[in-house]
CSV table of C-alpha atoms and ligand atoms in Angstrom, one decimal:
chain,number,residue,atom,x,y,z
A,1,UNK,CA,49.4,-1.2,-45.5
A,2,UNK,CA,51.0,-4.5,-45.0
A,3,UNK,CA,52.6,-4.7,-40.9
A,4,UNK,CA,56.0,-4.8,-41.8
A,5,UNK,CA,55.5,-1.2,-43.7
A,6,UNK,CA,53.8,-0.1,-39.9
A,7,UNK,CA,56.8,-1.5,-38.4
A,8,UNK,CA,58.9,0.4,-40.4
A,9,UNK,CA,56.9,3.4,-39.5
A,10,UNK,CA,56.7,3.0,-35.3
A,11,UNK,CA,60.7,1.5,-35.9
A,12,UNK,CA,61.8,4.8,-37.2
A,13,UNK,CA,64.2,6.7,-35.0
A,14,UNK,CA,63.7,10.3,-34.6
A,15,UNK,CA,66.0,13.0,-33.7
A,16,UNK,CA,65.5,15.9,-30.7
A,17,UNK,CA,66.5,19.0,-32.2
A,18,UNK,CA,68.4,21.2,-29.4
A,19,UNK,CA,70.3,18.0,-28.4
A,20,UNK,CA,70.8,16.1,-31.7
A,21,UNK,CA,70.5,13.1,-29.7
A,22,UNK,CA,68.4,10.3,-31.4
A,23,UNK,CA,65.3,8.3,-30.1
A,24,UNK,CA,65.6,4.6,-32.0
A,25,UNK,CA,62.0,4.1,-32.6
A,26,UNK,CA,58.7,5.7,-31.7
A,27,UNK,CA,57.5,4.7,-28.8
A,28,UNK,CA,58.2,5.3,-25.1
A,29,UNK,CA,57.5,4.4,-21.9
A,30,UNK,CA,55.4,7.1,-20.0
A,31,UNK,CA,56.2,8.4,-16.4
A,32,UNK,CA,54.7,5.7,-14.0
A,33,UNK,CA,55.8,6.0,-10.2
A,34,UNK,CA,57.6,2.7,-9.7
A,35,UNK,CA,57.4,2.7,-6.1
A,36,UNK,CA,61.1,1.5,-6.1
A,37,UNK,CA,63.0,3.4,-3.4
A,38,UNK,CA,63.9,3.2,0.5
A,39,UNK,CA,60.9,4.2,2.6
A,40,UNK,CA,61.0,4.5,6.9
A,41,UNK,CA,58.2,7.2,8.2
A,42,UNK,CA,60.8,7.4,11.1
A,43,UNK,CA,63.8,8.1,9.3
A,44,UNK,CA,62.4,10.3,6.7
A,45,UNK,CA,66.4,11.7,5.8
A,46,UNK,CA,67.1,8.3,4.7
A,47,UNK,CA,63.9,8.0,2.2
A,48,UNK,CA,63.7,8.1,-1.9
A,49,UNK,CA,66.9,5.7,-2.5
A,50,UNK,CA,66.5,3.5,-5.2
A,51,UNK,CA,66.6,0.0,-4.3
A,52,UNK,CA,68.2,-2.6,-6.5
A,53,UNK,CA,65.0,-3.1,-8.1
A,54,UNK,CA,64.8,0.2,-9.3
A,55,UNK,CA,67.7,-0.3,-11.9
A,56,UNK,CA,66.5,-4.0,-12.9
A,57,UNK,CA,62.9,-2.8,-13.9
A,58,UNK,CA,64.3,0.0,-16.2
A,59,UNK,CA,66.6,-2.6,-17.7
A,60,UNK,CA,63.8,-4.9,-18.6
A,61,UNK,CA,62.2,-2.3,-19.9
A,62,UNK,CA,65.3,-1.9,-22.4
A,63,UNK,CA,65.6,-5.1,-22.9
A,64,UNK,CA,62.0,-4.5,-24.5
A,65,UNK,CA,63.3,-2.2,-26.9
A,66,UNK,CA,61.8,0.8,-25.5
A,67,UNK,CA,63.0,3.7,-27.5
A,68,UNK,CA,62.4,6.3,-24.3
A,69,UNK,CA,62.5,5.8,-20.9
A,70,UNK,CA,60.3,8.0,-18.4
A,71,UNK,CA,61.1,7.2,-15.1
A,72,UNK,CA,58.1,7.6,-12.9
A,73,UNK,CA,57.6,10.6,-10.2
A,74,UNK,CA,60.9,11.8,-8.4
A,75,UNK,CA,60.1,14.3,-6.0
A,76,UNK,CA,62.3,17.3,-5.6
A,77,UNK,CA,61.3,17.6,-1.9
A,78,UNK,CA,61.4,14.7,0.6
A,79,UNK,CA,59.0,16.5,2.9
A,80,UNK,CA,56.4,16.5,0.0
A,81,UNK,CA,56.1,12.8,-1.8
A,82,UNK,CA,53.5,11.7,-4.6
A,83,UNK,CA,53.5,8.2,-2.9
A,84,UNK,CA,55.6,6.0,-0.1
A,85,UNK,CA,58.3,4.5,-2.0
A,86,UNK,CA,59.6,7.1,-4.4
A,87,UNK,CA,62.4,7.7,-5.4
A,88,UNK,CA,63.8,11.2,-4.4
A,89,UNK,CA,66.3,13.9,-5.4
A,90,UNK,CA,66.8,15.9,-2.6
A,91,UNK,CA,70.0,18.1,-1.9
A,92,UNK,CA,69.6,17.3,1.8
A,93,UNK,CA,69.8,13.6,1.5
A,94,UNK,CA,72.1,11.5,3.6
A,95,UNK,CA,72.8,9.1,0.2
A,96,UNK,CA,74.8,10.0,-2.4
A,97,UNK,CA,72.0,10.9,-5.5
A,98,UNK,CA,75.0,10.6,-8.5
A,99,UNK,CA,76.1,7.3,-7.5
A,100,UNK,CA,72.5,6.0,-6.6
A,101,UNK,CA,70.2,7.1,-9.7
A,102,UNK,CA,73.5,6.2,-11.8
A,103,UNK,CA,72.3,2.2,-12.5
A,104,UNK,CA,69.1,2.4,-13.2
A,105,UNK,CA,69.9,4.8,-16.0
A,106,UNK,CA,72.8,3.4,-17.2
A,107,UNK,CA,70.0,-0.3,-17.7
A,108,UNK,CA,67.7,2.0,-19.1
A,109,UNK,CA,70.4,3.0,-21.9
A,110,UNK,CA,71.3,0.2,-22.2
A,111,UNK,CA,70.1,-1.0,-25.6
A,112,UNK,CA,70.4,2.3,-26.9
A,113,UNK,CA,67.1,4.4,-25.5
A,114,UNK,CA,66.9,7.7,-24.7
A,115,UNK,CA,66.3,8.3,-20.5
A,116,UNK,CA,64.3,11.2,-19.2
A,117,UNK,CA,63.5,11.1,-15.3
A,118,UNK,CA,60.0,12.7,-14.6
A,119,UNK,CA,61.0,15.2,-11.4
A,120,UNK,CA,57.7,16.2,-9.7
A,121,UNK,CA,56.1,18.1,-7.0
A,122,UNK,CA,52.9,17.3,-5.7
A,123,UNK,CA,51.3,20.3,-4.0
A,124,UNK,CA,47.8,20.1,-2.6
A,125,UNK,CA,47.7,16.1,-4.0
A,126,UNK,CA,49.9,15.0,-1.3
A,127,UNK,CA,47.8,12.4,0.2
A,128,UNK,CA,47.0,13.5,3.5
A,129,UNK,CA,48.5,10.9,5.8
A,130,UNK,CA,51.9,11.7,3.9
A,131,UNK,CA,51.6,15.4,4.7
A,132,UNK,CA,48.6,17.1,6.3
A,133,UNK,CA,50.1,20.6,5.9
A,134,UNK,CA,50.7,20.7,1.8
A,135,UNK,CA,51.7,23.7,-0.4
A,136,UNK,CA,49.6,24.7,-3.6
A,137,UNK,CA,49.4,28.1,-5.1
A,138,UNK,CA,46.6,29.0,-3.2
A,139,UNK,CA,44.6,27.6,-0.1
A,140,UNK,CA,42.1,25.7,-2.5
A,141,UNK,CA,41.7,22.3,-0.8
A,142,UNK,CA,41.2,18.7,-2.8
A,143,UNK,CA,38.1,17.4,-1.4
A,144,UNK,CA,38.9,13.5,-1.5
A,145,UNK,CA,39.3,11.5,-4.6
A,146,UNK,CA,41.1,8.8,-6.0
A,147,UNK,CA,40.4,6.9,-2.7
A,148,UNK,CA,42.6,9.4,-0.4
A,149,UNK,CA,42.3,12.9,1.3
A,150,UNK,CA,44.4,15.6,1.2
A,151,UNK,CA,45.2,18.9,3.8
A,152,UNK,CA,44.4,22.5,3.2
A,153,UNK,CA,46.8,23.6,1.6
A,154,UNK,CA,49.0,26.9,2.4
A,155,UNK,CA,50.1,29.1,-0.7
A,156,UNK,CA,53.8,28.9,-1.3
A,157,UNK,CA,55.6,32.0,-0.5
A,158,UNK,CA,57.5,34.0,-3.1
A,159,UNK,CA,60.9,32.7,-1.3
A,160,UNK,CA,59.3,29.4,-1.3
A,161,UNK,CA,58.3,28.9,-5.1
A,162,UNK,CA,62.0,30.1,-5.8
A,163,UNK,CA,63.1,27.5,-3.3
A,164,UNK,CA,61.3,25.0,-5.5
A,165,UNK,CA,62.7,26.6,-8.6
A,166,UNK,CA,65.8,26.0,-7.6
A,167,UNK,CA,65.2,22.3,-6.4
A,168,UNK,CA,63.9,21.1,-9.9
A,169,UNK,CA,67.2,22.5,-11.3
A,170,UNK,CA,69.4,20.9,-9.0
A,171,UNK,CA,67.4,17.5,-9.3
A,172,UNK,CA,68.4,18.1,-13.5
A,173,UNK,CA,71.4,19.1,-12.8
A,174,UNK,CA,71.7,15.9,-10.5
A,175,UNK,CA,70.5,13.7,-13.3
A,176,UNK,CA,73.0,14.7,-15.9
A,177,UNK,CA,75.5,14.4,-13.8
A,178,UNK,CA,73.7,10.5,-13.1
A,179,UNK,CA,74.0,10.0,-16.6
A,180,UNK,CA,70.4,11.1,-17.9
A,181,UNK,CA,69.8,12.2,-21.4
A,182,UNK,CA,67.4,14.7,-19.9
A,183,UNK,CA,64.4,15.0,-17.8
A,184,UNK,CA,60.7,15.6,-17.9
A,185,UNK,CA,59.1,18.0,-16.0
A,186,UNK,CA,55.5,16.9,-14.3
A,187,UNK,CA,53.2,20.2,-15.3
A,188,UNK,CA,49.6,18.1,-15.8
A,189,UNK,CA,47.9,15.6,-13.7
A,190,UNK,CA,46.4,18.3,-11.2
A,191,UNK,CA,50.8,18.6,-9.4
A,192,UNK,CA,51.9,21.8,-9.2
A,193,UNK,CA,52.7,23.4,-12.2
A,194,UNK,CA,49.0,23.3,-12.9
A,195,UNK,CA,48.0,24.1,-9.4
A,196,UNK,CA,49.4,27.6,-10.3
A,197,UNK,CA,48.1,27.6,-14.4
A,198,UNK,CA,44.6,26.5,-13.3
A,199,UNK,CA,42.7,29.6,-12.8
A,200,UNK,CA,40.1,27.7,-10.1
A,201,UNK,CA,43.3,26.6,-7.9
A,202,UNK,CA,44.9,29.5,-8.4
A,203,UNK,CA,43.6,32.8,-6.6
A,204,UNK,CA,46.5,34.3,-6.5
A,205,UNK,CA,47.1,38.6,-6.4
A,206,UNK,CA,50.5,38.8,-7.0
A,207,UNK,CA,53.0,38.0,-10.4
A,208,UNK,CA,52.2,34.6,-9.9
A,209,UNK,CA,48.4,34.6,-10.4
A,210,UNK,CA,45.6,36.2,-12.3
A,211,UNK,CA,46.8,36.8,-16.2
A,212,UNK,CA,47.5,33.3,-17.9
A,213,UNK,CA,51.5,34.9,-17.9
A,214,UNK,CA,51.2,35.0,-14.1
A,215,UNK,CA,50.2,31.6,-13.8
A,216,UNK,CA,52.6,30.3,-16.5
A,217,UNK,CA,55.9,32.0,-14.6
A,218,UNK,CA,56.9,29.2,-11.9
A,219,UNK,CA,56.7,26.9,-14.6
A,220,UNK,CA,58.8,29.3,-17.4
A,221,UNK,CA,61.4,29.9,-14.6
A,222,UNK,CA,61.6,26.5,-14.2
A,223,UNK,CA,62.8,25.9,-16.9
A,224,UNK,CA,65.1,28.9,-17.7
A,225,UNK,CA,66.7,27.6,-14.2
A,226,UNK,CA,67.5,24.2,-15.2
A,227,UNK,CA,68.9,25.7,-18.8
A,228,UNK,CA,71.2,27.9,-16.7
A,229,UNK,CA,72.5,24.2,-14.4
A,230,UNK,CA,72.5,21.9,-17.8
A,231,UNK,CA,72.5,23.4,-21.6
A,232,UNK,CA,69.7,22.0,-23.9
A,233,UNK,CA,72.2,21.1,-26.1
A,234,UNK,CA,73.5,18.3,-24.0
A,235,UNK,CA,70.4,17.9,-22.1
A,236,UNK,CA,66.5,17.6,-23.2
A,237,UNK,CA,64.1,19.4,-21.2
A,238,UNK,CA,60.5,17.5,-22.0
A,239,UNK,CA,57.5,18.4,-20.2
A,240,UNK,CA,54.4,16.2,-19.3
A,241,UNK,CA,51.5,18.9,-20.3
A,242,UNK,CA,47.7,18.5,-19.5
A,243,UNK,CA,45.7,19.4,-23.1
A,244,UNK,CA,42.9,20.7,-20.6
A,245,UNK,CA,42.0,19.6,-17.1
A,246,UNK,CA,38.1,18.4,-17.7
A,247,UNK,CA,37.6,20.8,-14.9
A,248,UNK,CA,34.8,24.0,-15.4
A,249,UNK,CA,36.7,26.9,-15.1
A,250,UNK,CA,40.2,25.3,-15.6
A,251,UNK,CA,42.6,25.1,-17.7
A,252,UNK,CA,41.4,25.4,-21.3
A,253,UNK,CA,43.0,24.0,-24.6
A,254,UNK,CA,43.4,27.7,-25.9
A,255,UNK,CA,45.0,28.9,-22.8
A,256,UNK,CA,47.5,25.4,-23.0
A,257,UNK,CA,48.1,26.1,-26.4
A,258,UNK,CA,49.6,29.4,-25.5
A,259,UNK,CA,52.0,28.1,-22.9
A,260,UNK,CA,53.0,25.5,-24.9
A,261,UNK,CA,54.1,28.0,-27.6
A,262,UNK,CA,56.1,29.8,-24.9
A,263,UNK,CA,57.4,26.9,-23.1
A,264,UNK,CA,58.7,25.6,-26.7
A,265,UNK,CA,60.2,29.3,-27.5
A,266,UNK,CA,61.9,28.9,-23.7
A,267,UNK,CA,63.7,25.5,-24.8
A,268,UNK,CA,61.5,22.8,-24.1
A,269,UNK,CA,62.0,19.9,-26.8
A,270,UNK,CA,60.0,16.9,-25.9
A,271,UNK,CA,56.3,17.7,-24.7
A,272,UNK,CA,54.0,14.0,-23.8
A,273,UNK,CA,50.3,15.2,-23.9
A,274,UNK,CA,47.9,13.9,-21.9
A,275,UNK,CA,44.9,15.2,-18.9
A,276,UNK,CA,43.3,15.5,-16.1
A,277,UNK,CA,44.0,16.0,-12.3
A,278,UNK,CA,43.1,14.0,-9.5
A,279,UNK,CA,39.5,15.4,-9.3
A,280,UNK,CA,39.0,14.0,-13.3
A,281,UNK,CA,41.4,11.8,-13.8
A,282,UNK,CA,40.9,11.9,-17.7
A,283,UNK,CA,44.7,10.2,-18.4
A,284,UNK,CA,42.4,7.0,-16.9
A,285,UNK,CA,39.8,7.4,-19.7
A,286,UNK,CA,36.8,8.0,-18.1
A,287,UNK,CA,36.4,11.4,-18.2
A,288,UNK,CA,36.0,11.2,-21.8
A,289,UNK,CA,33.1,9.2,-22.4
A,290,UNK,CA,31.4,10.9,-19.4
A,291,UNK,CA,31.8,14.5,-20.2
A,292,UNK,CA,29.4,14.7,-23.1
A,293,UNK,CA,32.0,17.3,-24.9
A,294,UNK,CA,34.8,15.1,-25.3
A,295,UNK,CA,33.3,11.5,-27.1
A,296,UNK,CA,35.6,9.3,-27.1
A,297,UNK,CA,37.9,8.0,-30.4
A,298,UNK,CA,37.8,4.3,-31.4
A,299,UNK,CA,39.1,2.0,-28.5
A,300,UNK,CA,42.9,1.4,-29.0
A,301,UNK,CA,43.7,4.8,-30.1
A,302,UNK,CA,45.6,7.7,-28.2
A,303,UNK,CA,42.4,9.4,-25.9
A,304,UNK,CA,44.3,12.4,-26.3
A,305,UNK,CA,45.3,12.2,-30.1
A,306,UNK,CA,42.6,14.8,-31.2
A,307,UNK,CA,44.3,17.3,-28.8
A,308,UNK,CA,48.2,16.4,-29.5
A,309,UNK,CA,47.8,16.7,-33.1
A,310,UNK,CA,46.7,20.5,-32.5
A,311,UNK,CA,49.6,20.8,-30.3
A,312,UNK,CA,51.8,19.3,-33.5
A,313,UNK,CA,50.4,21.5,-36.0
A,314,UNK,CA,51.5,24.7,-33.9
A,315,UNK,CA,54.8,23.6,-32.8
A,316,UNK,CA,58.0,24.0,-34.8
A,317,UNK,CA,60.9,22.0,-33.7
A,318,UNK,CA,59.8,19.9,-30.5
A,319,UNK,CA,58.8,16.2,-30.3
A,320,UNK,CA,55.3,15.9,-29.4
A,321,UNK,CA,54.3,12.4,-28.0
A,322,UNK,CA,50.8,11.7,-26.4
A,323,UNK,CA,50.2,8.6,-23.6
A,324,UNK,CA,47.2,7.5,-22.9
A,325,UNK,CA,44.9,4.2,-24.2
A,326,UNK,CA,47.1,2.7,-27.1
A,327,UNK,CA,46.2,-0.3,-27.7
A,328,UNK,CA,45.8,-0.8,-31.4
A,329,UNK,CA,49.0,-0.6,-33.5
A,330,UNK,CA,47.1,0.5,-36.5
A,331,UNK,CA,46.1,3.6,-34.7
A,332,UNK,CA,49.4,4.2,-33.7
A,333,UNK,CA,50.9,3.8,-37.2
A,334,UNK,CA,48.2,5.7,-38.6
A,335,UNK,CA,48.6,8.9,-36.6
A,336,UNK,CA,52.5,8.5,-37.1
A,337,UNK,CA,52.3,7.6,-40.6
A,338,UNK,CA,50.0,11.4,-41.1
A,339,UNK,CA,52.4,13.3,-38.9
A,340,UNK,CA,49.8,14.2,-36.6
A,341,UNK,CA,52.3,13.4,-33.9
A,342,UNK,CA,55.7,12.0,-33.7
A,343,UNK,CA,55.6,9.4,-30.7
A,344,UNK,CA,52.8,7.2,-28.9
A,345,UNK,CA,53.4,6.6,-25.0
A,346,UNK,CA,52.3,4.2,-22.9
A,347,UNK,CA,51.9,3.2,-19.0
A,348,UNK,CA,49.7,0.2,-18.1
A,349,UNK,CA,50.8,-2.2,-20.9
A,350,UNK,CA,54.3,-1.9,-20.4
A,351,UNK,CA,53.5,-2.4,-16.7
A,352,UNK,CA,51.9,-5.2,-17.2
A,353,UNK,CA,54.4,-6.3,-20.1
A,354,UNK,CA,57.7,-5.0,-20.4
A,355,UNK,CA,57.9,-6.6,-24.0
A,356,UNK,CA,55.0,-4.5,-25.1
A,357,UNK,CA,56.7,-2.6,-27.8
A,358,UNK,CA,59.1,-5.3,-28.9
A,359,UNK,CA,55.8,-7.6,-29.1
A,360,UNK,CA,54.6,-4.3,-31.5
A,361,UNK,CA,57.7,-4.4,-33.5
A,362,UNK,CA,58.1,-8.3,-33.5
A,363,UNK,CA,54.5,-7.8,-35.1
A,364,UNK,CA,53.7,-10.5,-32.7
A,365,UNK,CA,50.8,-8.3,-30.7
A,366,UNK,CA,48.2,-5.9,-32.8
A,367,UNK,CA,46.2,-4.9,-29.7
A,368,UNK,CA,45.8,-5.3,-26.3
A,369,UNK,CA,42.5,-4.2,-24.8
A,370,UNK,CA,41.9,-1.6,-22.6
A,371,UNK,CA,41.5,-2.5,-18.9
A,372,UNK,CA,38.7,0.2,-18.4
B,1,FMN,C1,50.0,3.1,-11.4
B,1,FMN,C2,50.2,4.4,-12.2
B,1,FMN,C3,51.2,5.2,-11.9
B,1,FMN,C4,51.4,6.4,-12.6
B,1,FMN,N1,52.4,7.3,-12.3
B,1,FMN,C5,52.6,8.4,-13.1
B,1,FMN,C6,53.7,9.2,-12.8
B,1,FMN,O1,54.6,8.9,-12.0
B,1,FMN,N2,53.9,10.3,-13.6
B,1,FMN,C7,53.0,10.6,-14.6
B,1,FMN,O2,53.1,11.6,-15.3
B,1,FMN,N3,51.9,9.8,-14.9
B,1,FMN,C8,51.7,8.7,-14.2
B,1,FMN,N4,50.7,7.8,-14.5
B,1,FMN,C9,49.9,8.1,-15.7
B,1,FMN,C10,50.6,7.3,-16.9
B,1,FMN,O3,51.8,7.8,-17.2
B,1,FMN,C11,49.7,7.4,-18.1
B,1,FMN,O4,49.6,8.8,-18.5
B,1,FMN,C12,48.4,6.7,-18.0
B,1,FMN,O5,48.5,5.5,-17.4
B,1,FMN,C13,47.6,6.6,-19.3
B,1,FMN,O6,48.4,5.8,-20.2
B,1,FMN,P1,48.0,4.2,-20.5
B,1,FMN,O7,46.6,4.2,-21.0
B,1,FMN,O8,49.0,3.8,-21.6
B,1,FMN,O9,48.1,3.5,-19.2
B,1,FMN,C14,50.5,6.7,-13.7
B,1,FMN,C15,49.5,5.8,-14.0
B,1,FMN,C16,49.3,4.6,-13.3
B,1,FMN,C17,48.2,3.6,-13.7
């Protein structure tokens, strides 16, 4: 195959069912905190606010023919931050959320992509000198990784998982009404979502814990809330879903490929595969050459491709992406071109080049190598 006929391929737009609204080409830009908002320790009301930066990254992302926009982690609690410097959407912030997320997603559709804010709760990941006190599913603490440490946690509260439930809908809701063409929900990556599905985290007795439907409810109810503030037919409802956590005793491919199922039945129409928590942090790459199970591909394809495609072969209307370790455009075209999936994502080479994909479709870059 010649490259303009794998340009043609990754150049082809592709439509979201519920919403009919249409992606220009096939490849998207990942959820990656941009560390872009207002950030005071002693005026914490005042935090999350995207600074003018904020809008000008996302627009240089456009302006490199992006075809989706993730924005990175946006916490849906202000007392409870992935990282210093996010951007939040908090009901009980002094700014005004419509007016201030309204920029950055107007640059990021601006050439004609498709926006989907990634809104996030961290639970027992907070790093601890953000929050000693977190709140997980269950009091299972994080021993220390990634370089930080993190409090024991104290199991959310029925009241206090509806609290959240209710948060991640008015963030949604907050979003449209900023303009967004949707937003992605954060269940992988060890945050909450799979605090509560992973059956080591989670311990606990009541509807919330024990049979994988337990488990799955907070997220399900999730995303029956937001339906309720913003109809999937105006506005996509992705999720960011672990394949498996690379953690004994976890969360298995079979039991994902269950939720999945129901969290497509329940509306979802966008899922970006990937792995991982904090303890493995597969979505990195290392995990997979060092857990003798899971060999890794050729370099420069998708490490999660094997995974996504099973995802693909069960699901029947939503768009199923995977991020993590493109690099080589004939791997991308390849697992387009066989409809094992439908999108590739990426993080670290659009950080590190906002032209990456127009450099793909200009033909101009075949591969980039991986940093790890
Ligand atoms: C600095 C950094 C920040 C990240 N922030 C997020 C985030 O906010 N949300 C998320 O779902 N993943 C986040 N990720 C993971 C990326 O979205 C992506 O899954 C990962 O980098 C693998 O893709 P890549 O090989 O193309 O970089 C982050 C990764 C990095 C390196």
């Amino acid at each position: 195959m010649n490259s303009s006929q794998v340009l043609q391929v990754l150049g082809q737009p592709i439509t979201l069912k519920l919403s009919g609204k249409i992606i220009p080409n096939r490849l998207y830009r990942s959820a990656l905190s941009e560390y872009l908002g207002t950030f005071d320790s002693d005026n914490i009301e005042a935090n999350g606010k995207p600074l003018p930066e904020y809008a000008n990254f996302h627009k240089a992302l456009a302006d490199g023919d992006v075809g989706l926009i993730c924005f990175g982690n946006i916490p849906v609690h202000r007392d409870y931050l992935q990282g210093p410097k996010n951007v939040i959407l908090d009901a009980s912030q002094v700014w005004e959320p419509v007016q201030a997320l309204a920029p950055a997603i107007e640059a990021a559709k601006s050439k004609g992509g498709i926006c989907l804010p990634q809104i996030t709760f961290p639970g027992r990941q907070i790093p601890e000198h953000l929050n000693s006190t977190p709140l997980s599913s269950s009091d299972v603490q994080l021993s220390p990784c990634l370089g930080m440490t993190y409090g024991k946690p104290t199991p959310l509260s029925r009241e206090g998982i509806q609290d959240l439930v209710k948060r991640f809908a008015w963030a949604a809701k907050t979003l449209a009404d900023a303009g967004a063409d949707g937003a992605v929900i954060h269940a992988s990556h060890g945050y909450i979502f799979t605090q509560f599905l992973s059956p080591t985290v989670n311990r606990r007795t009541d509807e919330y814990g024990g049979s994988l439907e337990n488990r799955a409810r907070f997220l399900l109810e999730t995303v029956h809330a937001i339906q309720k503030e913003v109809s999937t037919d105006r506005f996509v409802i992705g999720v960011k879903f672990n394949c498996h956590d690379f953690i004994e005793g976890g969360q298995t491919f079979e039991d994902e490929c269950i939720v999945f199922k129901w969290l497509e039945d329940a509306g979802v129409d966008f899922f970006d595969i990937t792995g991982g928590t904090y303890a493995s942090p597969a979505w990195r790459g290392e995990p997979l050459s060092t857990y003798a199970d899971f060999p890794s591909g050729p370099p420069g394809e998708g490490v999660f491709l094997r995974w996504a495609k099973e995802f693909k072969k069960i699901s029947t209307r939503a768009i199923i992406g995977t991020t993590g370790g493109w690099r080589d455009r004939h791997y991308m075209e390849r697992a387009i071109r066989m409809g094992e999936i439908d999108m590739c994502g990426f993080g670290r080479p659009l950080q590190e080049n906002a032209n990456f994909i127009k450099d793909l479709l200009l033909n101009k870059e075949r591969k980039q190598e991986r940093t790890w």
